[in-house]
Structures are given as C-alpha cells and as structure tokens.
C-alpha cells in the first residue's frame, strides 16, 4: 500500500514512517521542515535500511501538493501536518486557522480528485475540553479552549461531513493523549525547534543541563499531589495505532482515543524519570499555566475492542527512551 504522510518527519510522523515501512508499506512524506529536520530521513534509513520518498512541500500550497498525487498512486493518507503550539495559537489565531484548515481542505480536494479513500487524521484529547476523565469518544465535543484546539474540532467536523458526502471514503480520527518516549534506537524522538511547550522535551533539556530547572505549573489542583494529571503514552504505541487504523479502516467516519487509560501527575513523571535514569531534575512550582486543566486521561476500550490496539509500553519505558534520545542527540550534535 502506498501511503502519504504529511508532517512525516516530525516527532509522531517519523515513528509512523518506521512502523509502516517495517511492515512493507511504501511511504511518501510531505513535510515543509517548519518544525522538523531533514536529518530524520537518514535516521529512518539507519533504523529501517530504507528511506521514505520525501517531498519538501507545504500542504497549504495545493499545486505543489498535487505533484505528489500525479507522480504516485497514493492509496491512503495520514495527515499530521499542522501547527500545534497552544499559546501561539491564542496570539495568532489566523495563522492557525489558515494553516491547519487550508492544508486539510487541500488534501481532501486532492483525495477526491485522485480517488484516495483512506484517511487517518491526527487529532488531540484537547477536543474534550475540561470534562471529567476518563474521556470517552462519545462525550460531546464543544467549542475548543484555544484556536489550536478549535482547528482540531473543525477538521474533525469537516472530515465527518465529507465522509457523509462520499460513501466510498473511510476516515479515522485519532485523538492522542500525551505522546512521549522515543524509538528504542535513540535515533528519532521529540526535538522541537525553540523552547519546548510540552513537558517531556522541556524535562529532558533540564536533565541535560540546557535549562536550570523545570517549571511545574501549579501544585494546587485537586489531584493526588496537586500537580496536573495526564495520560502519557509511548510514541511507538501511537505509531502502531496509525498502522492498525489504516489496516482496519471501513468506509465512513470513526473516532478513537489513543492513550493508556492511566493518569500520571507531573511530580510522578519527574520522580519516575529521576529513578529510571538516575539524573537530577531541579524544579520550581510556579503559577498554573492559563488554559491547563487538572486531569485528562482516556477511556481506551473502543480502540481495544474495534482495532485490537492497546498501548504496550510502560511509563518506565517512556522516560528511559526519552532520555536515551536526548543522550544520542547530544552525541550527534558533537559529530
Ligand atoms: C498540550 C496542549 C494540548 C495539545 C498537546 C499537544 C496546553 C494547555 N495543552 O497538552 O492542547 O494537544 O499539548 O502536544 O498547552 N507542565 C509543566 N511544566 C512544563 C510543561 C508542562 O508543569 O514546562 C505540565 C502541564 O501543566 C500539564 C502537564 O505538564 O499538567 C503536561 O503538559 P503538556 O506536555 O504541555 O501537555 P498538555 O497540556 O496536556
């Protein structure tokens, strides 16, 4: 099967490339390198012994994107390309609406024109807003709490409407919880450009001495130790989730949570990281981050029942692999 992965050199995309190529898929990547690095192609080659076919293309440029569809007989699309920084989306909402929505519409137009009827979309637990966990796919999705989240909700609705209009079309929306960890080789992982917004890449840089301490955003939530609780899930498990979604897809629209079903607090994650990796993580408790919620973890029964997908890797695996990637990255940067 020939699959196009947009944003395929990013954190999730690179791991999905590895899983799909390992299973014999032919993978084409469209990525404009806005938050990823071209070196990832060589890293994938080191892991798999082959590279995906790469196009440096912005999904917002329809004509450029179309070139890929004219050259390759694309059979499925995994759409990850998009901006994802919450605070930036509040400051610059038009940038987010423009990029995330335009890119998706361009892709769908091309899927329609070239008869591509298998589509997996990268959504987020953020669409649930502040509801009581465990979060279930049947819960109502209301307005997004920020423009980034709103683009995810809008795109879910666009996909659902399109699937109603085209009975041949199959789409699976995957709502990720908090992907962390890295490939066990340490060759690919999360390496955001600039100061990381998310907890794990910030934490590994503190462990690495790049930042003096971790800011923990609030210890007065109604949780086990007052810090925020999230459902951390290993990126390799998430990548495998995309493969089964592609394989088991039926016509029509469907939505699945990808998480472990377990909540972990910030302090619990920090303690696990320290214990497993034997490194110090200095931290300071600071004010809550605006827009954060206390608790978010998944109900994962649907993916387990209908996709036979379950996260296999433990929190210990996640913190070990995240740190291993950081250490390997240090070595690579010296070469
Ligand atoms: C965040 C986004 C979410 C998005 C996801 C994408 C916000 C409010 N939410 O999820 O919409 O889908 O990233 O990856 O940005 N924390 C700290 N110190 C830090 C960073 C985070 O204490 O330096 C805490 C947070 O308060 C939270 C937990 O760590 O309790 C996880 O934060 P993060 O990794 O940013 O993920 P989310 O906020 O769950």
mmCIF file of C-alpha atoms and ligand atoms in Angstrom:
data_model
loop_
_atom_site.group_PDB
_atom_site.id
_atom_site.type_symbol
_atom_site.label_atom_id
_atom_site.label_comp_id
_atom_site.label_asym_id
_atom_site.label_seq_id
_atom_site.Cartn_x
_atom_site.Cartn_y
_atom_site.Cartn_z
ATOM 1 C CA UNK A 1 0.000 0.000 0.000
ATOM 2 C CA UNK A 2 1.285 3.481 -0.873
ATOM 3 C CA UNK A 3 0.685 5.923 1.970
ATOM 4 C CA UNK A 4 1.285 9.673 2.063
ATOM 5 C CA UNK A 5 2.240 11.024 5.498
ATOM 6 C CA UNK A 6 2.002 14.795 5.846
ATOM 7 C CA UNK A 7 4.286 16.118 8.572
ATOM 8 C CA UNK A 8 6.084 12.791 8.249
ATOM 9 C CA UNK A 9 9.457 13.966 9.572
ATOM 10 C CA UNK A 10 8.086 15.283 12.868
ATOM 11 C CA UNK A 11 8.005 13.531 16.237
ATOM 12 C CA UNK A 12 4.994 11.349 15.521
ATOM 13 C CA UNK A 13 5.461 11.224 11.756
ATOM 14 C CA UNK A 14 8.975 9.805 11.898
ATOM 15 C CA UNK A 15 7.870 6.959 14.172
ATOM 16 C CA UNK A 16 4.878 6.229 11.936
ATOM 17 C CA UNK A 17 7.231 6.078 8.899
ATOM 18 C CA UNK A 18 9.371 3.498 10.703
ATOM 19 C CA UNK A 19 6.390 1.300 11.654
ATOM 20 C CA UNK A 20 4.753 1.433 8.234
ATOM 21 C CA UNK A 21 7.949 0.830 6.259
ATOM 22 C CA UNK A 22 8.823 -2.037 8.559
ATOM 23 C CA UNK A 23 5.513 -3.664 7.601
ATOM 24 C CA UNK A 24 6.160 -3.228 3.873
ATOM 25 C CA UNK A 25 4.175 -0.068 3.173
ATOM 26 C CA UNK A 26 5.594 2.313 0.595
ATOM 27 C CA UNK A 27 5.794 5.645 2.384
ATOM 28 C CA UNK A 28 5.801 9.117 0.831
ATOM 29 C CA UNK A 29 6.447 12.070 3.136
ATOM 30 C CA UNK A 30 5.290 15.650 2.570
ATOM 31 C CA UNK A 31 6.880 17.968 5.122
ATOM 32 C CA UNK A 32 7.968 21.614 4.914
ATOM 33 C CA UNK A 33 10.533 21.205 7.742
ATOM 34 C CA UNK A 34 8.894 24.022 9.748
ATOM 35 C CA UNK A 35 9.252 22.014 12.964
ATOM 36 C CA UNK A 36 11.349 19.056 11.807
ATOM 37 C CA UNK A 37 14.779 18.278 10.456
ATOM 38 C CA UNK A 38 15.894 16.761 7.157
ATOM 39 C CA UNK A 39 18.411 14.549 9.044
ATOM 40 C CA UNK A 40 15.449 12.450 10.185
ATOM 41 C CA UNK A 41 15.455 10.797 6.735
ATOM 42 C CA UNK A 42 18.940 9.399 7.388
ATOM 43 C CA UNK A 43 17.927 8.274 10.866
ATOM 44 C CA UNK A 44 14.957 6.383 9.437
ATOM 45 C CA UNK A 45 17.368 4.823 6.935
ATOM 46 C CA UNK A 46 19.631 3.712 9.784
ATOM 47 C CA UNK A 47 16.698 2.062 11.550
ATOM 48 C CA UNK A 48 14.900 0.530 8.565
ATOM 49 C CA UNK A 49 17.588 0.268 5.909
ATOM 50 C CA UNK A 50 15.499 2.460 3.612
ATOM 51 C CA UNK A 51 14.174 5.994 3.403
ATOM 52 C CA UNK A 52 10.680 7.209 2.654
ATOM 53 C CA UNK A 53 10.282 9.197 -0.564
ATOM 54 C CA UNK A 54 10.491 12.812 0.559
ATOM 55 C CA UNK A 55 8.879 15.991 -0.766
ATOM 56 C CA UNK A 56 9.685 19.342 0.831
ATOM 57 C CA UNK A 57 6.145 20.560 0.374
ATOM 58 C CA UNK A 58 3.816 22.799 2.330
ATOM 59 C CA UNK A 59 0.337 21.252 2.407
ATOM 60 C CA UNK A 60 -1.109 24.745 2.108
ATOM 61 C CA UNK A 61 0.300 25.004 -1.418
ATOM 62 C CA UNK A 62 -2.216 22.964 -3.367
ATOM 63 C CA UNK A 63 -0.313 22.935 -6.667
ATOM 64 C CA UNK A 64 2.877 21.643 -5.046
ATOM 65 C CA UNK A 65 0.934 19.023 -3.133
ATOM 66 C CA UNK A 66 -0.788 17.886 -6.308
ATOM 67 C CA UNK A 67 2.585 16.960 -7.853
ATOM 68 C CA UNK A 68 2.794 14.106 -5.352
ATOM 69 C CA UNK A 69 -0.616 12.774 -6.362
ATOM 70 C CA UNK A 70 0.260 12.928 -10.059
ATOM 71 C CA UNK A 71 3.531 11.016 -9.611
ATOM 72 C CA UNK A 72 2.406 8.379 -7.073
ATOM 73 C CA UNK A 73 -0.732 6.255 -6.888
ATOM 74 C CA UNK A 74 -1.496 7.254 -3.306
ATOM 75 C CA UNK A 75 -3.865 4.793 -1.601
ATOM 76 C CA UNK A 76 -4.008 6.235 1.895
ATOM 77 C CA UNK A 77 -3.197 9.498 3.684
ATOM 78 C CA UNK A 78 -2.061 10.040 7.268
ATOM 79 C CA UNK A 79 -2.459 13.748 7.936
ATOM 80 C CA UNK A 80 -0.268 15.135 10.701
ATOM 81 C CA UNK A 81 1.000 18.421 9.222
ATOM 82 C CA UNK A 82 -0.164 21.385 11.270
ATOM 83 C CA UNK A 83 0.787 23.926 13.893
ATOM 84 C CA UNK A 84 0.375 22.787 17.490
ATOM 85 C CA UNK A 85 1.538 25.435 19.956
ATOM 86 C CA UNK A 86 -1.425 26.421 22.123
ATOM 87 C CA UNK A 87 -0.180 29.822 23.308
ATOM 88 C CA UNK A 88 0.966 30.876 19.863
ATOM 89 C CA UNK A 89 -2.490 29.997 18.550
ATOM 90 C CA UNK A 90 -4.067 32.391 21.050
ATOM 91 C CA UNK A 91 -1.705 35.195 19.990
ATOM 92 C CA UNK A 92 -2.008 34.470 16.269
ATOM 93 C CA UNK A 93 -5.285 32.621 15.624
ATOM 94 C CA UNK A 94 -5.434 33.438 11.902
ATOM 95 C CA UNK A 95 -2.111 31.715 11.317
ATOM 96 C CA UNK A 96 -3.554 28.568 12.921
ATOM 97 C CA UNK A 97 -6.917 28.626 11.154
ATOM 98 C CA UNK A 98 -5.245 29.399 7.853
ATOM 99 C CA UNK A 99 -2.586 26.731 8.038
ATOM 100 C CA UNK A 100 -4.404 23.864 9.720
ATOM 101 C CA UNK A 101 -7.710 24.202 7.886
ATOM 102 C CA UNK A 102 -6.307 25.114 4.450
ATOM 103 C CA UNK A 103 -3.864 22.204 4.497
ATOM 104 C CA UNK A 104 -6.641 19.748 5.309
ATOM 105 C CA UNK A 105 -9.009 21.122 2.667
ATOM 106 C CA UNK A 106 -6.273 20.949 0.038
ATOM 107 C CA UNK A 107 -5.597 17.336 0.912
ATOM 108 C CA UNK A 108 -9.267 16.393 0.832
ATOM 109 C CA UNK A 109 -9.769 18.053 -2.562
ATOM 110 C CA UNK A 110 -6.857 16.005 -3.910
ATOM 111 C CA UNK A 111 -8.156 12.818 -2.298
ATOM 112 C CA UNK A 112 -11.478 13.459 -4.020
ATOM 113 C CA UNK A 113 -9.860 14.180 -7.387
ATOM 114 C CA UNK A 114 -7.457 11.227 -7.281
ATOM 115 C CA UNK A 115 -9.840 8.721 -5.678
ATOM 116 C CA UNK A 116 -7.976 8.305 -2.374
ATOM 117 C CA UNK A 117 -10.431 6.868 0.123
ATOM 118 C CA UNK A 118 -8.375 6.016 3.199
ATOM 119 C CA UNK A 119 -7.598 8.882 5.573
ATOM 120 C CA UNK A 120 -6.233 8.996 9.135
ATOM 121 C CA UNK A 121 -6.275 12.310 10.979
ATOM 122 C CA UNK A 122 -4.116 13.364 13.879
ATOM 123 C CA UNK A 123 -6.458 14.882 16.465
ATOM 124 C CA UNK A 124 -5.978 15.502 20.162
ATOM 125 C CA UNK A 125 -7.513 14.937 23.573
ATOM 126 C CA UNK A 126 -7.729 18.720 23.683
ATOM 127 C CA UNK A 127 -11.072 18.440 21.817
ATOM 128 C CA UNK A 128 -12.721 17.147 25.026
ATOM 129 C CA UNK A 129 -12.027 20.412 26.856
ATOM 130 C CA UNK A 130 -12.476 20.314 30.619
ATOM 131 C CA UNK A 131 -14.693 17.249 31.108
ATOM 132 C CA UNK A 132 -14.440 14.548 33.745
ATOM 133 C CA UNK A 133 -11.950 11.751 32.945
ATOM 134 C CA UNK A 134 -11.875 9.026 31.775
ATOM 135 C CA UNK A 135 -12.625 10.760 28.500
ATOM 136 C CA UNK A 136 -14.751 8.712 26.132
ATOM 137 C CA UNK A 137 -15.208 9.105 22.370
ATOM 138 C CA UNK A 138 -18.976 9.511 22.888
ATOM 139 C CA UNK A 139 -18.583 12.634 25.002
ATOM 140 C CA UNK A 140 -19.775 15.840 23.468
ATOM 141 C CA UNK A 141 -17.135 17.956 21.786
ATOM 142 C CA UNK A 142 -17.947 21.599 22.359
ATOM 143 C CA UNK A 143 -16.019 24.717 21.490
ATOM 144 C CA UNK A 144 -12.218 24.499 21.647
ATOM 145 C CA UNK A 145 -10.478 26.164 24.585
ATOM 146 C CA UNK A 146 -7.989 27.832 22.207
ATOM 147 C CA UNK A 147 -7.654 28.306 18.416
ATOM 148 C CA UNK A 148 -5.319 25.296 18.075
ATOM 149 C CA UNK A 149 -7.891 23.029 19.739
ATOM 150 C CA UNK A 150 -10.648 24.629 17.708
ATOM 151 C CA UNK A 151 -8.845 23.735 14.455
ATOM 152 C CA UNK A 152 -8.800 20.082 15.567
ATOM 153 C CA UNK A 153 -12.547 20.192 16.265
ATOM 154 C CA UNK A 154 -13.275 21.939 12.962
ATOM 155 C CA UNK A 155 -11.210 19.445 10.993
ATOM 156 C CA UNK A 156 -12.966 16.518 12.683
ATOM 157 C CA UNK A 157 -16.286 18.015 11.528
ATOM 158 C CA UNK A 158 -15.032 18.679 8.004
ATOM 159 C CA UNK A 159 -13.934 15.041 7.746
ATOM 160 C CA UNK A 160 -17.247 13.768 9.064
ATOM 161 C CA UNK A 161 -19.223 15.908 6.604
ATOM 162 C CA UNK A 162 -17.025 14.839 3.701
ATOM 163 C CA UNK A 163 -17.438 11.176 4.634
ATOM 164 C CA UNK A 164 -21.231 11.628 4.514
ATOM 165 C CA UNK A 165 -20.994 13.025 1.005
ATOM 166 C CA UNK A 166 -18.708 10.263 -0.308
ATOM 167 C CA UNK A 167 -19.789 6.774 0.693
ATOM 168 C CA UNK A 168 -16.533 5.274 -0.592
ATOM 169 C CA UNK A 169 -14.480 7.379 1.825
ATOM 170 C CA UNK A 170 -13.131 5.966 5.091
ATOM 171 C CA UNK A 171 -11.669 8.199 7.770
ATOM 172 C CA UNK A 172 -10.355 7.502 11.253
ATOM 173 C CA UNK A 173 -9.729 10.349 13.654
ATOM 174 C CA UNK A 174 -7.165 9.501 16.331
ATOM 175 C CA UNK A 175 -7.355 11.585 19.497
ATOM 176 C CA UNK A 176 -3.929 11.336 21.069
ATOM 177 C CA UNK A 177 -3.399 11.893 24.744
ATOM 178 C CA UNK A 178 0.205 12.840 25.656
ATOM 179 C CA UNK A 179 2.761 11.143 23.380
ATOM 180 C CA UNK A 180 6.273 10.936 24.878
ATOM 181 C CA UNK A 181 9.186 8.470 24.635
ATOM 182 C CA UNK A 182 11.215 7.792 21.508
ATOM 183 C CA UNK A 183 12.290 4.948 19.247
ATOM 184 C CA UNK A 184 14.356 2.430 21.216
ATOM 185 C CA UNK A 185 17.368 3.093 18.955
ATOM 186 C CA UNK A 186 17.529 6.677 20.263
ATOM 187 C CA UNK A 187 17.843 7.875 16.671
ATOM 188 C CA UNK A 188 14.488 9.618 16.390
ATOM 189 C CA UNK A 189 12.445 11.388 19.043
ATOM 190 C CA UNK A 190 10.964 14.713 20.030
ATOM 191 C CA UNK A 191 13.240 17.606 19.164
ATOM 192 C CA UNK A 192 11.150 20.769 18.851
ATOM 193 C CA UNK A 193 12.675 23.930 17.463
ATOM 194 C CA UNK A 194 12.954 26.696 20.101
ATOM 195 C CA UNK A 195 11.846 26.446 23.721
ATOM 196 C CA UNK A 196 9.613 23.381 24.165
ATOM 197 C CA UNK A 197 5.997 23.953 25.223
ATOM 198 C CA UNK A 198 5.365 20.389 26.307
ATOM 199 C CA UNK A 199 6.533 18.765 29.496
ATOM 200 C CA UNK A 200 8.804 15.928 28.332
ATOM 201 C CA UNK A 201 11.060 17.800 25.875
ATOM 202 C CA UNK A 202 11.477 20.545 28.479
ATOM 203 C CA UNK A 203 12.252 17.997 31.187
ATOM 204 C CA UNK A 204 14.915 16.212 29.118
ATOM 205 C CA UNK A 205 16.613 19.559 28.430
ATOM 206 C CA UNK A 206 16.664 20.304 32.158
ATOM 207 C CA UNK A 207 18.179 16.867 32.785
ATOM 208 C CA UNK A 208 20.699 17.715 30.075
ATOM 209 C CA UNK A 209 21.685 20.985 31.769
ATOM 210 C CA UNK A 210 20.297 23.210 28.996
ATOM 211 C CA UNK A 211 17.783 24.837 31.366
ATOM 212 C CA UNK A 212 18.443 25.265 35.099
ATOM 213 C CA UNK A 213 15.095 23.911 36.326
ATOM 214 C CA UNK A 214 11.657 22.717 35.302
ATOM 215 C CA UNK A 215 8.691 25.000 35.950
ATOM 216 C CA UNK A 216 5.856 22.932 37.339
ATOM 217 C CA UNK A 217 2.662 24.771 36.525
ATOM 218 C CA UNK A 218 0.684 24.621 39.770
ATOM 219 C CA UNK A 219 0.537 22.250 42.744
ATOM 220 C CA UNK A 220 -2.940 23.193 43.933
ATOM 221 C CA UNK A 221 -5.054 21.107 41.561
ATOM 222 C CA UNK A 222 -7.436 18.563 43.031
ATOM 223 C CA UNK A 223 -5.146 15.620 42.176
ATOM 224 C CA UNK A 224 -3.025 13.083 44.051
ATOM 225 C CA UNK A 225 -0.207 15.591 44.743
ATOM 226 C CA UNK A 226 -1.693 18.830 43.429
ATOM 227 C CA UNK A 227 0.069 18.757 40.051
ATOM 228 C CA UNK A 228 -1.666 18.176 36.702
ATOM 229 C CA UNK A 229 -2.527 14.617 35.688
ATOM 230 C CA UNK A 230 -2.196 13.390 32.084
ATOM 231 C CA UNK A 231 -2.278 10.124 30.162
ATOM 232 C CA UNK A 232 1.289 9.732 28.843
ATOM 233 C CA UNK A 233 1.592 7.204 26.032
ATOM 234 C CA UNK A 234 4.664 5.915 24.218
ATOM 235 C CA UNK A 235 5.110 7.355 20.712
ATOM 236 C CA UNK A 236 5.863 3.893 19.288
ATOM 237 C CA UNK A 237 2.495 2.656 20.591
ATOM 238 C CA UNK A 238 0.862 5.698 18.982
ATOM 239 C CA UNK A 239 2.658 4.932 15.696
ATOM 240 C CA UNK A 240 1.371 1.350 15.774
ATOM 241 C CA UNK A 241 -2.117 2.776 16.347
ATOM 242 C CA UNK A 242 -1.903 4.521 12.962
ATOM 243 C CA UNK A 243 -0.978 1.302 11.254
ATOM 244 C CA UNK A 244 -3.910 -0.634 12.656
ATOM 245 C CA UNK A 245 -6.218 2.299 11.873
ATOM 246 C CA UNK A 246 -5.108 2.146 8.233
ATOM 247 C CA UNK A 247 -5.480 -1.624 8.137
ATOM 248 C CA UNK A 248 -8.868 -1.900 9.827
ATOM 249 C CA UNK A 249 -10.476 1.145 8.265
ATOM 250 C CA UNK A 250 -14.004 0.802 6.929
ATOM 251 C CA UNK A 251 -15.992 3.256 4.859
ATOM 252 C CA UNK A 252 -17.426 6.110 6.909
ATOM 253 C CA UNK A 253 -16.211 8.170 9.834
ATOM 254 C CA UNK A 254 -14.896 6.903 13.164
ATOM 255 C CA UNK A 255 -13.000 8.287 16.174
ATOM 256 C CA UNK A 256 -10.614 6.570 18.597
ATOM 257 C CA UNK A 257 -8.709 7.652 21.688
ATOM 258 C CA UNK A 258 -5.050 6.643 21.808
ATOM 259 C CA UNK A 259 -3.875 6.618 25.404
ATOM 260 C CA UNK A 260 -3.064 4.143 28.146
ATOM 261 C CA UNK A 261 -6.128 4.799 30.285
ATOM 262 C CA UNK A 262 -3.878 5.724 33.217
ATOM 263 C CA UNK A 263 -3.251 9.158 34.705
ATOM 264 C CA UNK A 264 0.182 10.312 35.928
ATOM 265 C CA UNK A 265 0.898 13.593 37.729
ATOM 266 C CA UNK A 266 3.766 15.920 36.793
ATOM 267 C CA UNK A 267 5.564 15.059 40.038
ATOM 268 C CA UNK A 268 5.073 11.329 39.464
ATOM 269 C CA UNK A 269 6.542 11.680 35.986
ATOM 270 C CA UNK A 270 9.518 13.660 37.325
ATOM 271 C CA UNK A 271 10.122 11.045 40.045
ATOM 272 C CA UNK A 272 9.927 8.176 37.560
ATOM 273 C CA UNK A 273 12.333 9.980 35.217
ATOM 274 C CA UNK A 274 14.819 10.549 38.041
ATOM 275 C CA UNK A 275 14.557 6.988 39.330
ATOM 276 C CA UNK A 276 14.873 5.201 35.994
ATOM 277 C CA UNK A 277 17.568 7.427 34.530
ATOM 278 C CA UNK A 278 19.455 8.301 37.689
ATOM 279 C CA UNK A 279 19.594 12.023 36.921
ATOM 280 C CA UNK A 280 18.559 15.091 38.899
ATOM 281 C CA UNK A 281 15.636 17.267 37.812
ATOM 282 C CA UNK A 282 15.624 20.573 39.694
ATOM 283 C CA UNK A 283 12.147 22.129 39.618
ATOM 284 C CA UNK A 284 10.184 25.125 40.857
ATOM 285 C CA UNK A 285 6.488 25.232 41.498
ATOM 286 C CA UNK A 286 5.086 28.234 39.649
ATOM 287 C CA UNK A 287 1.590 29.531 38.856
ATOM 288 C CA UNK A 288 -0.844 27.421 36.882
ATOM 289 C CA UNK A 289 -0.486 27.746 33.109
ATOM 290 C CA UNK A 290 -3.560 29.524 31.698
ATOM 291 C CA UNK A 291 -5.837 27.096 29.879
ATOM 292 C CA UNK A 292 -4.498 23.974 31.632
ATOM 293 C CA UNK A 293 -6.923 21.516 33.148
ATOM 294 C CA UNK A 294 -6.366 19.382 36.252
ATOM 295 C CA UNK A 295 -6.870 15.896 34.863
ATOM 296 C CA UNK A 296 -7.117 14.268 31.420
ATOM 297 C CA UNK A 297 -6.891 10.549 30.787
ATOM 298 C CA UNK A 298 -8.536 8.274 28.275
ATOM 299 C CA UNK A 299 -11.084 5.542 28.216
ATOM 300 C CA UNK A 300 -9.352 3.189 25.774
ATOM 301 C CA UNK A 301 -11.981 0.454 25.426
ATOM 302 C CA UNK A 302 -13.027 1.398 21.904
ATOM 303 C CA UNK A 303 -9.554 1.084 20.335
ATOM 304 C CA UNK A 304 -9.032 -2.141 22.225
ATOM 305 C CA UNK A 305 -12.333 -3.679 21.090
ATOM 306 C CA UNK A 306 -12.543 -2.455 17.498
ATOM 307 C CA UNK A 307 -8.886 -2.009 16.495
ATOM 308 C CA UNK A 308 -7.329 -4.609 18.843
ATOM 309 C CA UNK A 309 -4.900 -1.821 19.777
ATOM 310 C CA UNK A 310 -3.556 -1.377 23.283
ATOM 311 C CA UNK A 311 -0.599 0.664 24.481
ATOM 312 C CA UNK A 312 2.086 -1.879 25.465
ATOM 313 C CA UNK A 313 4.867 0.298 26.843
ATOM 314 C CA UNK A 314 5.154 1.420 30.462
ATOM 315 C CA UNK A 315 5.918 4.826 31.947
ATOM 316 C CA UNK A 316 9.407 3.489 32.732
ATOM 317 C CA UNK A 317 9.913 2.650 29.040
ATOM 318 C CA UNK A 318 8.754 6.155 28.095
ATOM 319 C CA UNK A 319 11.132 8.062 30.401
ATOM 320 C CA UNK A 320 14.061 5.754 29.541
ATOM 321 C CA UNK A 321 13.550 6.166 25.799
ATOM 322 C CA UNK A 322 13.052 9.951 26.019
ATOM 323 C CA UNK A 323 16.335 10.291 27.916
ATOM 324 C CA UNK A 324 18.157 7.874 25.622
ATOM 325 C CA UNK A 325 17.112 10.002 22.643
ATOM 326 C CA UNK A 326 18.392 13.157 24.346
ATOM 327 C CA UNK A 327 21.749 11.490 25.071
ATOM 328 C CA UNK A 328 22.065 10.189 21.496
ATOM 329 C CA UNK A 329 21.159 13.628 20.222
ATOM 330 C CA UNK A 330 23.980 15.168 22.272
ATOM 331 C CA UNK A 331 26.395 12.762 20.614
ATOM 332 C CA UNK A 332 25.019 13.531 17.142
ATOM 333 C CA UNK A 333 25.365 17.265 17.751
ATOM 334 C CA UNK A 334 29.051 16.792 18.545
ATOM 335 C CA UNK A 335 29.738 14.913 15.301
HETATM 336 C C1 LIG B 1 -0.692 20.337 25.415
HETATM 337 C C2 LIG B 1 -1.769 21.230 24.916
HETATM 338 C C3 LIG B 1 -2.747 20.398 24.144
HETATM 339 C C4 LIG B 1 -2.034 19.753 22.975
HETATM 340 C C5 LIG B 1 -0.827 18.968 23.447
HETATM 341 C C6 LIG B 1 -0.020 18.641 22.199
HETATM 342 C C7 LIG B 1 -1.896 23.073 26.514
HETATM 343 C C8 LIG B 1 -2.720 23.749 27.548
HETATM 344 N N1 LIG B 1 -2.394 21.930 26.036
HETATM 345 O O1 LIG B 1 -1.267 19.331 26.241
HETATM 346 O O2 LIG B 1 -3.792 21.220 23.675
HETATM 347 O O3 LIG B 1 -2.894 18.889 22.285
HETATM 348 O O4 LIG B 1 -0.010 19.749 24.314
HETATM 349 O O5 LIG B 1 1.148 18.017 22.486
HETATM 350 O O6 LIG B 1 -0.851 23.546 26.133
HETATM 351 N N2 LIG B 1 3.777 21.127 32.510
HETATM 352 C C9 LIG B 1 4.615 21.655 33.469
HETATM 353 N N3 LIG B 1 5.754 22.285 33.066
HETATM 354 C C10 LIG B 1 6.096 22.435 31.741
HETATM 355 C C11 LIG B 1 5.219 21.897 30.756
HETATM 356 C C12 LIG B 1 4.067 21.259 31.181
HETATM 357 O O7 LIG B 1 4.349 21.554 34.671
HETATM 358 O O8 LIG B 1 7.138 23.042 31.436
HETATM 359 C C13 LIG B 1 2.574 20.384 32.945
HETATM 360 C C14 LIG B 1 1.252 20.926 32.426
HETATM 361 O O9 LIG B 1 0.720 21.881 33.312
HETATM 362 C C15 LIG B 1 0.422 19.643 32.335
HETATM 363 C C16 LIG B 1 1.433 18.564 32.007
HETATM 364 O O10 LIG B 1 2.698 19.089 32.404
HETATM 365 O O11 LIG B 1 -0.154 19.345 33.586
HETATM 366 C C17 LIG B 1 1.507 18.207 30.526
HETATM 367 O O12 LIG B 1 1.695 19.380 29.768
HETATM 368 P P1 LIG B 1 1.988 19.341 28.192
HETATM 369 O O13 LIG B 1 3.090 18.398 27.910
HETATM 370 O O14 LIG B 1 2.164 20.755 27.731
HETATM 371 O O15 LIG B 1 0.683 18.711 27.585
HETATM 372 P P2 LIG B 1 -0.854 19.167 27.737
HETATM 373 O O16 LIG B 1 -1.001 20.462 28.418
HETATM 374 O O17 LIG B 1 -1.623 18.024 28.293
#
